[in-house]
mmCIF file of C-alpha atoms and ligand atoms in Angstrom:
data_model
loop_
_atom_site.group_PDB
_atom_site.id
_atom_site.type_symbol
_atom_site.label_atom_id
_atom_site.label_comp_id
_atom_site.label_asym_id
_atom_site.label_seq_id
_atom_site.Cartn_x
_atom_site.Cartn_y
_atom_site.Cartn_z
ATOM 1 C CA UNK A 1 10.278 3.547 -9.392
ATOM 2 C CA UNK A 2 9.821 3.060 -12.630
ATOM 3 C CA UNK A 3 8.706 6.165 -14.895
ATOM 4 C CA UNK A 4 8.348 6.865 -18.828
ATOM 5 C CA UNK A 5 9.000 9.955 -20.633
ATOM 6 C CA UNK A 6 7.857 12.919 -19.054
ATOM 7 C CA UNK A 7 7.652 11.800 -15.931
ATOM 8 C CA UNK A 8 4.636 9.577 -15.354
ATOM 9 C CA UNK A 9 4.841 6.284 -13.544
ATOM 10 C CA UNK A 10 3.965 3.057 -15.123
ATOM 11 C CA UNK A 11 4.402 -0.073 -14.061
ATOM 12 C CA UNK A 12 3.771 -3.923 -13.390
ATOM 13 C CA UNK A 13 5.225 -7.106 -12.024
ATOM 14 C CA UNK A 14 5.003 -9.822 -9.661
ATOM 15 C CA UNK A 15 6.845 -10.216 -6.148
ATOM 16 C CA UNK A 16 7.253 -12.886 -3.736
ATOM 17 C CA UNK A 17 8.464 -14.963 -6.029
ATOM 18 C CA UNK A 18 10.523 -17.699 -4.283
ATOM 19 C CA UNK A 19 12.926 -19.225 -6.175
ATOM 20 C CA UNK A 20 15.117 -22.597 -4.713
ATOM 21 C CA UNK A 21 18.097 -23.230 -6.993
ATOM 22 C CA UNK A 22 20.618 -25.805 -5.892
ATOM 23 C CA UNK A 23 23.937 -26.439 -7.014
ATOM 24 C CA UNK A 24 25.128 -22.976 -8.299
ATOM 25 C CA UNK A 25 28.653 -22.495 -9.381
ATOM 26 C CA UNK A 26 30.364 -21.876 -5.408
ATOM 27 C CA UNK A 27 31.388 -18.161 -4.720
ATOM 28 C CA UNK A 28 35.100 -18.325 -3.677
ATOM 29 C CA UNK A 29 35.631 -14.595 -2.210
ATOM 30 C CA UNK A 30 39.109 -12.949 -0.949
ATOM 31 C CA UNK A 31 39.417 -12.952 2.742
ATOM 32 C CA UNK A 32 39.391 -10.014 5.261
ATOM 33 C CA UNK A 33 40.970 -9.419 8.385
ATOM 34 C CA UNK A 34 37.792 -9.045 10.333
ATOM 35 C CA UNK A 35 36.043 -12.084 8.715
ATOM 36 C CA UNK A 36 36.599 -15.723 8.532
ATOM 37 C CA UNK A 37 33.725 -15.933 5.132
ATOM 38 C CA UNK A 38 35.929 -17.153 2.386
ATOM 39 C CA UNK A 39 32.655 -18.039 0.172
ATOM 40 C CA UNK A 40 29.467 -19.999 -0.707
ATOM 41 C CA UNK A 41 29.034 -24.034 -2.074
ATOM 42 C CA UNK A 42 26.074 -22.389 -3.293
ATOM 43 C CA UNK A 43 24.477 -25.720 -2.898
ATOM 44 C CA UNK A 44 21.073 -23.767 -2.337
ATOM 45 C CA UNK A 45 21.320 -20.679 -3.780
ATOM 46 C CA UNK A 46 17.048 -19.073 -3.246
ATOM 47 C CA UNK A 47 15.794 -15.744 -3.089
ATOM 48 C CA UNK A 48 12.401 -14.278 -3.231
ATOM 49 C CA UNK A 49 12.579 -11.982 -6.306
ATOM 50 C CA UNK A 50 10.584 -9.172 -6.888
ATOM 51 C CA UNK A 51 10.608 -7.852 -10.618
ATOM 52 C CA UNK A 52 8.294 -5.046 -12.949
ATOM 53 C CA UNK A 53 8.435 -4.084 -16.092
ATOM 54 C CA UNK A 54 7.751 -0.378 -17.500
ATOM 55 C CA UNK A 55 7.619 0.889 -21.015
ATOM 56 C CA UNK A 56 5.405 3.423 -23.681
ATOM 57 C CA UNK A 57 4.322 0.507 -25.107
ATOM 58 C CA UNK A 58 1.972 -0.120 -22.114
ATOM 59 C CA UNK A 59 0.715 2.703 -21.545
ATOM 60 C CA UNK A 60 -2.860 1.288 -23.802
ATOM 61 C CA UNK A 61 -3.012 -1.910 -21.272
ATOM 62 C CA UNK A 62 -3.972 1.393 -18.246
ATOM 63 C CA UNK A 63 -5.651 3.590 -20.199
ATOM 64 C CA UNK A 64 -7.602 1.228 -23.022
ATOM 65 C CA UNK A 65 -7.844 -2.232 -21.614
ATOM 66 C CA UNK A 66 -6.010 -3.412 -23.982
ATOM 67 C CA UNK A 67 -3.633 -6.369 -23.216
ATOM 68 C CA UNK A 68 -2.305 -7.221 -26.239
ATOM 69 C CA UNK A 69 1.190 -6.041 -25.266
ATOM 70 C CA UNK A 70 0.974 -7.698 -21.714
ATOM 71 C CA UNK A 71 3.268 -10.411 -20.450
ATOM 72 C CA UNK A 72 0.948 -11.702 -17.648
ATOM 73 C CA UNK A 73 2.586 -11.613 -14.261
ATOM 74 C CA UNK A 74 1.810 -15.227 -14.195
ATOM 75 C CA UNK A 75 4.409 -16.101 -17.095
ATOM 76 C CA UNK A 76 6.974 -13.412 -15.656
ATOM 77 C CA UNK A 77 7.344 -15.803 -12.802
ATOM 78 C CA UNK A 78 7.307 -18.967 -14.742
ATOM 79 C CA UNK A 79 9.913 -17.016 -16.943
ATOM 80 C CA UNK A 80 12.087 -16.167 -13.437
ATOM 81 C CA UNK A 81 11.874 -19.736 -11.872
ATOM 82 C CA UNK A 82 12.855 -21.864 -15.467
ATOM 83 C CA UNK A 83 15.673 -19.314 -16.050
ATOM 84 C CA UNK A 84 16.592 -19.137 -13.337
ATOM 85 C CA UNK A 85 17.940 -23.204 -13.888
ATOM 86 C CA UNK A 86 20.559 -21.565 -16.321
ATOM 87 C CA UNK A 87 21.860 -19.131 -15.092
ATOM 88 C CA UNK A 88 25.588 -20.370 -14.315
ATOM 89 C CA UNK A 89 27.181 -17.923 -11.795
ATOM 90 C CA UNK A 90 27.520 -17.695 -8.302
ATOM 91 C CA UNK A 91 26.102 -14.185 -6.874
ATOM 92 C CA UNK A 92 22.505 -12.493 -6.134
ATOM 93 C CA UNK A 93 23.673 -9.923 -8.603
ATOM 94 C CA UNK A 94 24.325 -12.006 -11.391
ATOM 95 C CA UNK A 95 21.467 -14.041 -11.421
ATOM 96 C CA UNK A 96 19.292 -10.799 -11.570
ATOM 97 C CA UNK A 97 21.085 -9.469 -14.462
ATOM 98 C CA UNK A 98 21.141 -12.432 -16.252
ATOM 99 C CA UNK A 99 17.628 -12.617 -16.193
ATOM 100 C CA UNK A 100 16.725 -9.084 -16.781
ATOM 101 C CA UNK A 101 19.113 -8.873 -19.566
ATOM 102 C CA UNK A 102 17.422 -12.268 -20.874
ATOM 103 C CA UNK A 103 13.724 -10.997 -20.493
ATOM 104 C CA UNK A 104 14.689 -7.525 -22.351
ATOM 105 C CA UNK A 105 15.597 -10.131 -24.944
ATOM 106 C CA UNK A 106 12.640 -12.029 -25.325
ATOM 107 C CA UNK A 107 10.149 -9.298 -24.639
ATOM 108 C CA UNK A 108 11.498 -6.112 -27.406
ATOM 109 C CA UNK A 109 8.567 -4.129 -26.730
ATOM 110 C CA UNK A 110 9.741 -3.650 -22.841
ATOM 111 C CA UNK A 111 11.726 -0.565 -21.972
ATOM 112 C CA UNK A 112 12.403 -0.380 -19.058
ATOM 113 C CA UNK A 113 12.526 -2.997 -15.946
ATOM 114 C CA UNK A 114 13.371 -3.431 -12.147
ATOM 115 C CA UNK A 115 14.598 -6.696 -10.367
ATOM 116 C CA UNK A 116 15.180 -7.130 -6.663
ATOM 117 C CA UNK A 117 15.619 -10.171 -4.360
ATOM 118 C CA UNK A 118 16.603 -11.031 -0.659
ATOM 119 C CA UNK A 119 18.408 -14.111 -0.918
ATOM 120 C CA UNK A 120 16.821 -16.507 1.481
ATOM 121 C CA UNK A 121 19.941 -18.312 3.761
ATOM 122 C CA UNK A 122 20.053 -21.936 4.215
ATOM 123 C CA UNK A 123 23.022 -22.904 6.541
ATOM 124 C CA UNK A 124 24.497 -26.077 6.538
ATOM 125 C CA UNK A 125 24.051 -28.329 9.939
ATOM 126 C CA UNK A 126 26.977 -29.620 11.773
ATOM 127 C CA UNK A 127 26.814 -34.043 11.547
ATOM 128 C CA UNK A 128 28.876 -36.020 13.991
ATOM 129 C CA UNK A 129 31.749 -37.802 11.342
ATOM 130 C CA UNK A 130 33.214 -40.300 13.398
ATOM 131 C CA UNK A 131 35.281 -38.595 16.001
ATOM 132 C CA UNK A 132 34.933 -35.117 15.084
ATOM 133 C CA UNK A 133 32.351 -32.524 13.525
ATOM 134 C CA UNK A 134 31.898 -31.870 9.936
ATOM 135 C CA UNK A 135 29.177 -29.315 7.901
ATOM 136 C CA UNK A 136 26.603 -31.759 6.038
ATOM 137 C CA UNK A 137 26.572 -31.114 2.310
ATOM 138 C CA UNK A 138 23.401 -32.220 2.544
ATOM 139 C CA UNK A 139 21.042 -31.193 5.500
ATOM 140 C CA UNK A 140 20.794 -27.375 5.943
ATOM 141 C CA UNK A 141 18.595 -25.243 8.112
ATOM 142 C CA UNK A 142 16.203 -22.447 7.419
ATOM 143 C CA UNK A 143 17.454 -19.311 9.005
ATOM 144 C CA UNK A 144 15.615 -15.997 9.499
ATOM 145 C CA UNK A 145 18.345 -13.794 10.476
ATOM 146 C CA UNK A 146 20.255 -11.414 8.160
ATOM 147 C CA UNK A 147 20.635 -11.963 4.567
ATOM 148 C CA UNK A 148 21.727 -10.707 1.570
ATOM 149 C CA UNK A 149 20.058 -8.778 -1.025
ATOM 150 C CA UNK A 150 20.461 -7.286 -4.512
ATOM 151 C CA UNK A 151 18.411 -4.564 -6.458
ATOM 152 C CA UNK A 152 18.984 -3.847 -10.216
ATOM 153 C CA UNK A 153 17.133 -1.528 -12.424
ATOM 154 C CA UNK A 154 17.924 -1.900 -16.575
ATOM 155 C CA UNK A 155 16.715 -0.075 -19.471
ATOM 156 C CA UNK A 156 16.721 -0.374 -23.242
ATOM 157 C CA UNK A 157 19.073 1.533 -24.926
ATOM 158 C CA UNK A 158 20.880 1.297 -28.622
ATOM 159 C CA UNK A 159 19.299 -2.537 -28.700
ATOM 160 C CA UNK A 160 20.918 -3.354 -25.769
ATOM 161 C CA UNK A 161 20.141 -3.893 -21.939
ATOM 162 C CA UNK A 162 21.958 -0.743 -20.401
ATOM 163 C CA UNK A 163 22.232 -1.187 -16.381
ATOM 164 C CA UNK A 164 20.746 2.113 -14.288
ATOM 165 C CA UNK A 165 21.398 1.472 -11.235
ATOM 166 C CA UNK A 166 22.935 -1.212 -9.056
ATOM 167 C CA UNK A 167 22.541 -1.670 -5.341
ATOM 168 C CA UNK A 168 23.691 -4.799 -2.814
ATOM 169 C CA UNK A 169 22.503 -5.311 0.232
ATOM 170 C CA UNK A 170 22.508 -6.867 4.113
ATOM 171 C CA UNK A 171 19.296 -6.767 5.556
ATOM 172 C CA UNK A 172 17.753 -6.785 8.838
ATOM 173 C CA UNK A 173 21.005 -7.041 11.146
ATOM 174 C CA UNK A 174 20.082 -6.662 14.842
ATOM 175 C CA UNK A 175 23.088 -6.060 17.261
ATOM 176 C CA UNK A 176 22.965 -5.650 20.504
ATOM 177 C CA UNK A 177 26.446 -4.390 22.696
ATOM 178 C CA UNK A 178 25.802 -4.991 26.500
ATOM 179 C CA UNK A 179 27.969 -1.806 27.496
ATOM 180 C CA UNK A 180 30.321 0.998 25.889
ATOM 181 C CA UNK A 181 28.007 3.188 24.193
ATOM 182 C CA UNK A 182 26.847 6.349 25.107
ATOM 183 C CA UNK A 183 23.912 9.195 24.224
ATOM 184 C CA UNK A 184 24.480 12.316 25.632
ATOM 185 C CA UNK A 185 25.390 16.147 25.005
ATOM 186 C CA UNK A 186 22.289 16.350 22.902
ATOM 187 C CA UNK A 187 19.455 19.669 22.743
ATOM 188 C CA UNK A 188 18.144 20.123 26.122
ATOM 189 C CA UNK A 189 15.152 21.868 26.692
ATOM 190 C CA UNK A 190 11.211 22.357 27.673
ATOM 191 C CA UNK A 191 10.621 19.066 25.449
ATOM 192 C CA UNK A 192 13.174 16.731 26.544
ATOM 193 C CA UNK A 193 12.670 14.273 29.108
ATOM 194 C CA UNK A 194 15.217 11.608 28.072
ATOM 195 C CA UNK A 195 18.184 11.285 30.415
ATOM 196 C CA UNK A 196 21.442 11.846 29.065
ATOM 197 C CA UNK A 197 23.563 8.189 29.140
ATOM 198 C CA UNK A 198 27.457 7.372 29.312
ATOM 199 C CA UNK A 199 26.732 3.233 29.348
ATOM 200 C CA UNK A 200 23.763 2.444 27.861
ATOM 201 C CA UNK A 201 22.910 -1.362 26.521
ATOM 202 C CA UNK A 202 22.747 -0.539 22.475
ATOM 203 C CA UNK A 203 19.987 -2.643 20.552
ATOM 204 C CA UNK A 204 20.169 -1.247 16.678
ATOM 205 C CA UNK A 205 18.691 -2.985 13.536
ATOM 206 C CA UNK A 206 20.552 -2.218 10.498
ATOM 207 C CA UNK A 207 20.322 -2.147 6.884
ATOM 208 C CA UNK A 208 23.372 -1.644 4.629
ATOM 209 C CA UNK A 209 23.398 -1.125 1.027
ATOM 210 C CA UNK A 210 26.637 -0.757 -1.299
ATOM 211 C CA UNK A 211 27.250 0.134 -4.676
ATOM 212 C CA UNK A 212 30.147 -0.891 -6.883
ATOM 213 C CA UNK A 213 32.434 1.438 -9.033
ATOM 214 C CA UNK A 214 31.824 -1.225 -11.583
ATOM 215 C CA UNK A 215 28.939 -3.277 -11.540
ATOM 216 C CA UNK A 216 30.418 -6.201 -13.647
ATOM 217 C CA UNK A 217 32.032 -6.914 -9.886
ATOM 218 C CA UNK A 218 29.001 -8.094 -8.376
ATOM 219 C CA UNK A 219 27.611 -9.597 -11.317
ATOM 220 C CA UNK A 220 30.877 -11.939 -12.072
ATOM 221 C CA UNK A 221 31.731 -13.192 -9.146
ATOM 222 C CA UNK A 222 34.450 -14.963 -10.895
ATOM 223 C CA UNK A 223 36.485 -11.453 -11.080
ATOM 224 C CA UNK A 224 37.331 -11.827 -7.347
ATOM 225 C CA UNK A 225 36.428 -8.540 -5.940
ATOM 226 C CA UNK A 226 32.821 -9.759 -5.220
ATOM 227 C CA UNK A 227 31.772 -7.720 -1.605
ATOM 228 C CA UNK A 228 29.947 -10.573 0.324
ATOM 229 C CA UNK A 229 27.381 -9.639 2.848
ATOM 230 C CA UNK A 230 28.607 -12.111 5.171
ATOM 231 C CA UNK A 231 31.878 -9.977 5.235
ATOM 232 C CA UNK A 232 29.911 -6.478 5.837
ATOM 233 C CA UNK A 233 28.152 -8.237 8.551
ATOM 234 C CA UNK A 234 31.236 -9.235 9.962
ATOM 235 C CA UNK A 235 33.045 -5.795 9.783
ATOM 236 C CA UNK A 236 30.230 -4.084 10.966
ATOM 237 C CA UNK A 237 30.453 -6.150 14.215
ATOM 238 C CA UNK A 238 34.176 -5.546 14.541
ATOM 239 C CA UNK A 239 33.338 -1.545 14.360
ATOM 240 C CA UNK A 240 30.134 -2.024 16.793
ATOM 241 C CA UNK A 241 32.984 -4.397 19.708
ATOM 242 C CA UNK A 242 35.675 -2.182 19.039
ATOM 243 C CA UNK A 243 34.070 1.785 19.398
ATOM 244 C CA UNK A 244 32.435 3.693 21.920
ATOM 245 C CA UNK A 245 29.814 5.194 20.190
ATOM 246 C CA UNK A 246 28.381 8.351 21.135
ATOM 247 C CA UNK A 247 25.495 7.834 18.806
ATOM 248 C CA UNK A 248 24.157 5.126 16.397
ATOM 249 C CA UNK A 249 24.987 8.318 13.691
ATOM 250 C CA UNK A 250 28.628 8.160 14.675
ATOM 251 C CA UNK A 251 28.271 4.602 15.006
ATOM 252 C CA UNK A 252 27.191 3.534 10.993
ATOM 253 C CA UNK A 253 29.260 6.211 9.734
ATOM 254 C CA UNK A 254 32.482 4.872 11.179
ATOM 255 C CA UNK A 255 31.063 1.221 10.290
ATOM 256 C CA UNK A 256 30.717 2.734 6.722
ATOM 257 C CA UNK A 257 33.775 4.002 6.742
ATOM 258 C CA UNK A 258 35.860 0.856 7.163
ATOM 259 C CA UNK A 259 33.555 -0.792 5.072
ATOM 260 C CA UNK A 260 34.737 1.593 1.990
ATOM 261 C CA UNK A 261 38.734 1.158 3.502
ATOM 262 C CA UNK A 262 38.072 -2.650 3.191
ATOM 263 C CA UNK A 263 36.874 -2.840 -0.416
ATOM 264 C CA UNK A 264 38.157 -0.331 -2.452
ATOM 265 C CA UNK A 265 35.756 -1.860 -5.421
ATOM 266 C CA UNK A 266 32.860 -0.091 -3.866
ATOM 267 C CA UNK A 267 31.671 3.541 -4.488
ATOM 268 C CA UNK A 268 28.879 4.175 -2.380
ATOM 269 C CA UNK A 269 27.910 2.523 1.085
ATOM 270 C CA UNK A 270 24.147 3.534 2.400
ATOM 271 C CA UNK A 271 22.601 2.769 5.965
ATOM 272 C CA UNK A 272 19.310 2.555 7.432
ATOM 273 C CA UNK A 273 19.486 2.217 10.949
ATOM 274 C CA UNK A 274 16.577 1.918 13.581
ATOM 275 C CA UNK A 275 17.094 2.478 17.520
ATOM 276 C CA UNK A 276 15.639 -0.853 19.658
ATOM 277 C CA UNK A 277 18.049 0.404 22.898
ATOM 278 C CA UNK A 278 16.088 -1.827 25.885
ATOM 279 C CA UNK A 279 14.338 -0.088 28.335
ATOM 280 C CA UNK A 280 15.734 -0.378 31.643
ATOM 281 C CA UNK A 281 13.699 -1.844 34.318
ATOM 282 C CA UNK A 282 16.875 -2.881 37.331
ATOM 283 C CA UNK A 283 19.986 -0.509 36.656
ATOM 284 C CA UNK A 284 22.876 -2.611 37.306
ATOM 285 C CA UNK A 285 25.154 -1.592 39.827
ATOM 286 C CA UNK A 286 27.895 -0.883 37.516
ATOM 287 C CA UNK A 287 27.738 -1.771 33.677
ATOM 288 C CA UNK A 288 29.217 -5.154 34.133
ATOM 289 C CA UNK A 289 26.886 -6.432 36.801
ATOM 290 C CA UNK A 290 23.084 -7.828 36.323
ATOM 291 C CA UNK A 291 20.763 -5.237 35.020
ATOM 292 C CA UNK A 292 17.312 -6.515 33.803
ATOM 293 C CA UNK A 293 15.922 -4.623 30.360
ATOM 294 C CA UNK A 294 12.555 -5.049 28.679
ATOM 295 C CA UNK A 295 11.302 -4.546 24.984
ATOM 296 C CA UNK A 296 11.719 -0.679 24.225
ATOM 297 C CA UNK A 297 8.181 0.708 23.248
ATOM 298 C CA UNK A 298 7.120 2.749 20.108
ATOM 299 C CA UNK A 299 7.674 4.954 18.366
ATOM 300 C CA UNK A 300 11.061 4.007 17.117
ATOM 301 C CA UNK A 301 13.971 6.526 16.115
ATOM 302 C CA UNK A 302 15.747 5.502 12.993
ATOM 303 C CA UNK A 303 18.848 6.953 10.707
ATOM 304 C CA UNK A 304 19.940 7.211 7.466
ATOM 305 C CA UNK A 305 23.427 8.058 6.272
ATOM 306 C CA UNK A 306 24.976 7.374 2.841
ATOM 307 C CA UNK A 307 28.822 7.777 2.223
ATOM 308 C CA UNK A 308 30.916 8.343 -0.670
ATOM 309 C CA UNK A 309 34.812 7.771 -1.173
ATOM 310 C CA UNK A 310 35.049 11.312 0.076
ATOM 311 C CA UNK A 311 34.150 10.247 3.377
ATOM 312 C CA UNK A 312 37.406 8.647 3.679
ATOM 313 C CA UNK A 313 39.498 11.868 2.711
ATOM 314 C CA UNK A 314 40.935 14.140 4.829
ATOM 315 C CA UNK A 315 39.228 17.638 5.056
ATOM 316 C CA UNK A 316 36.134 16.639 3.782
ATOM 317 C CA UNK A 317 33.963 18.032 6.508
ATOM 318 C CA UNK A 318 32.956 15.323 8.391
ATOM 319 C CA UNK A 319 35.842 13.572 9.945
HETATM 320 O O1 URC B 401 21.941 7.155 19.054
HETATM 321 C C1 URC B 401 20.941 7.880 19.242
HETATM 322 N N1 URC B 401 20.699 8.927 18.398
HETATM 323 C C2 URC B 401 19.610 9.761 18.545
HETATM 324 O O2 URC B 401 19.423 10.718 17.730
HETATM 325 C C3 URC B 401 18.739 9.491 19.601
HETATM 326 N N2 URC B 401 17.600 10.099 20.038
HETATM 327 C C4 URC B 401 17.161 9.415 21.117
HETATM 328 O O3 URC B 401 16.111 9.677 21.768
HETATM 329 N N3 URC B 401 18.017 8.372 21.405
HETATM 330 C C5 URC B 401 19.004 8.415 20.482
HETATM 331 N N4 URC B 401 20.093 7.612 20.279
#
């Protein structure tokens, strides 16, 4: 949130605004063991971008009425999508600083401002070449699964844009693992009706956010240690296959653990985790046999969990 001096909150923007670039410069990212994502064409590179603006210098426009200092929200988008044509990198990250760092430019009397977007994914469609299969560089489909995402906040400082804080993201992931997890051991008493489980069917949705040790990583992608959601997605499925997890809690903190192992550019790694475990209706026989599940009902236990490079040394406490 954005705040002034002494604490009180101002601020203005517009969101939902959806932005189709094609032909970016491609992402070309170092591969990982657990992931075949090597990088992006970029050949449509959209996000819906939120963005406000804060400063002392709007203050009047709440408590006079006067707008003499206001950008409307109307040219902040038109400002978003025409930049947006020259902005010459390849990642989330760097498009929103280079057009933050470009609107603290034009606009001197803004302090202070916020940028966000979820990249909206567009995957290629396979075409029939003659004889074999090929991805069209031309055709691509809408999907509404995971995605990326990016937040930024900047402020004025010395003349310059100085960079606050810096978060990347992979949104709405939803996993389910048939069999080998487990929920039990937990407080039993007068309130608790759930049954304890050793093989339970393990729906989660997932959010995972990441912070570099240096931002100018996510914002260049040309330095090559650019962290690629498609990459967290993948090791996060290679944790969720490979562990028995007693709990989803044990379950993103050893998924945020290899995630730090695996890119040693990051500082930070934050989850949000929500618990959509089916609802049994037939127990199957055994765990590999047909069971039949429906949709679980509300209210819905969720998680949150953010670790550190400590996490990964010994003695720390929570190994
Ligand atoms: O992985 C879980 N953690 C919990 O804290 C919890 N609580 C609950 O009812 N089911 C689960 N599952």
């Amino acid at each position: 949130m954005l705040k002034l001096r002494g604490g009180r909150t101002l601020y203005y923007g517009k969101g939902d605004v959806l932005s189709y670039r094609t032909y970016a410069a491609p992402l070309a990212v170092k591969p990982i063991p657990e992931s075949p994502y090597a990088g992006d064409e970029n050949i449509i590179f959209a996000h819906n971008i939120k963005f406000s603006v804060s400063g002392e210098s709007l203050l009047t426009s709440f408590t006079e009425g006067d707008n003499s200092q206001v950008v409307a929200t109307d040219s902040m988008k038109n400002f978003i999508l025409r930049e947006t044509s020259n902005y010459g990198g390849c990642t989330t990250e760097g498009l929103l600083a280079f057009l933050a760092e470009r609107f603290l430019e034009r606009y001197p009397h803004i302090d202070e401002l916020a940028i966000e977007a979820d990249r909206l994914p567009f995957s290629a469609v396979t075409v029939a070449d003659g004889g074999g299969w090929s991805a069209s560089d031309l055709v691509f489909r809408r999907s509404h699964n995971e995605h990326a995402g990016a937040s930024l906040r900047w402020r004025r400082e010395d003349g310059g844009a100085k960079l606050l804080k810096q978060e990347s993201a992979l949104s709405r992931v939803q996993l389910i693992k048939v069999r080998g997890s487990s929920f039990y051991g937990f407080v039993r008493d007068e309130y608790t009706t759930l049954p304890e489980s050793h093989d339970r069917p393990l729906f989660i949705f997932l959010d995972i956010f990441w912070t570099y040790e240096n931002a100018a990583d996510a914002i260049d992608g040309g330095r090559g240690k650019y962290v690629p959601s498609e990459q967290v997605h993948d090791l996060a499925h290679t944790v969720f296959h490979s562990v028995h997890s007693p709990s989803i809690q044990s379950l993103i903190y050893a998924i945020g653990q290899r995630i730090l192992v695996s890119f040693p550019q990051l500082s930070e790694v934050r989850f949000e985790s929500n618990n959509r475990t089916w609802e049994t209706v037939v127990e199957p026989a055994d765990p590999a046999s047909a069971g039949v599940y429906t949709e679980p009902r509300p209210p819905y236990g969720f998680q949150g969990f953010t670790l550190t490079r400590e996490d990964l040394s010994e003695g720390n406490g929570r190994t």
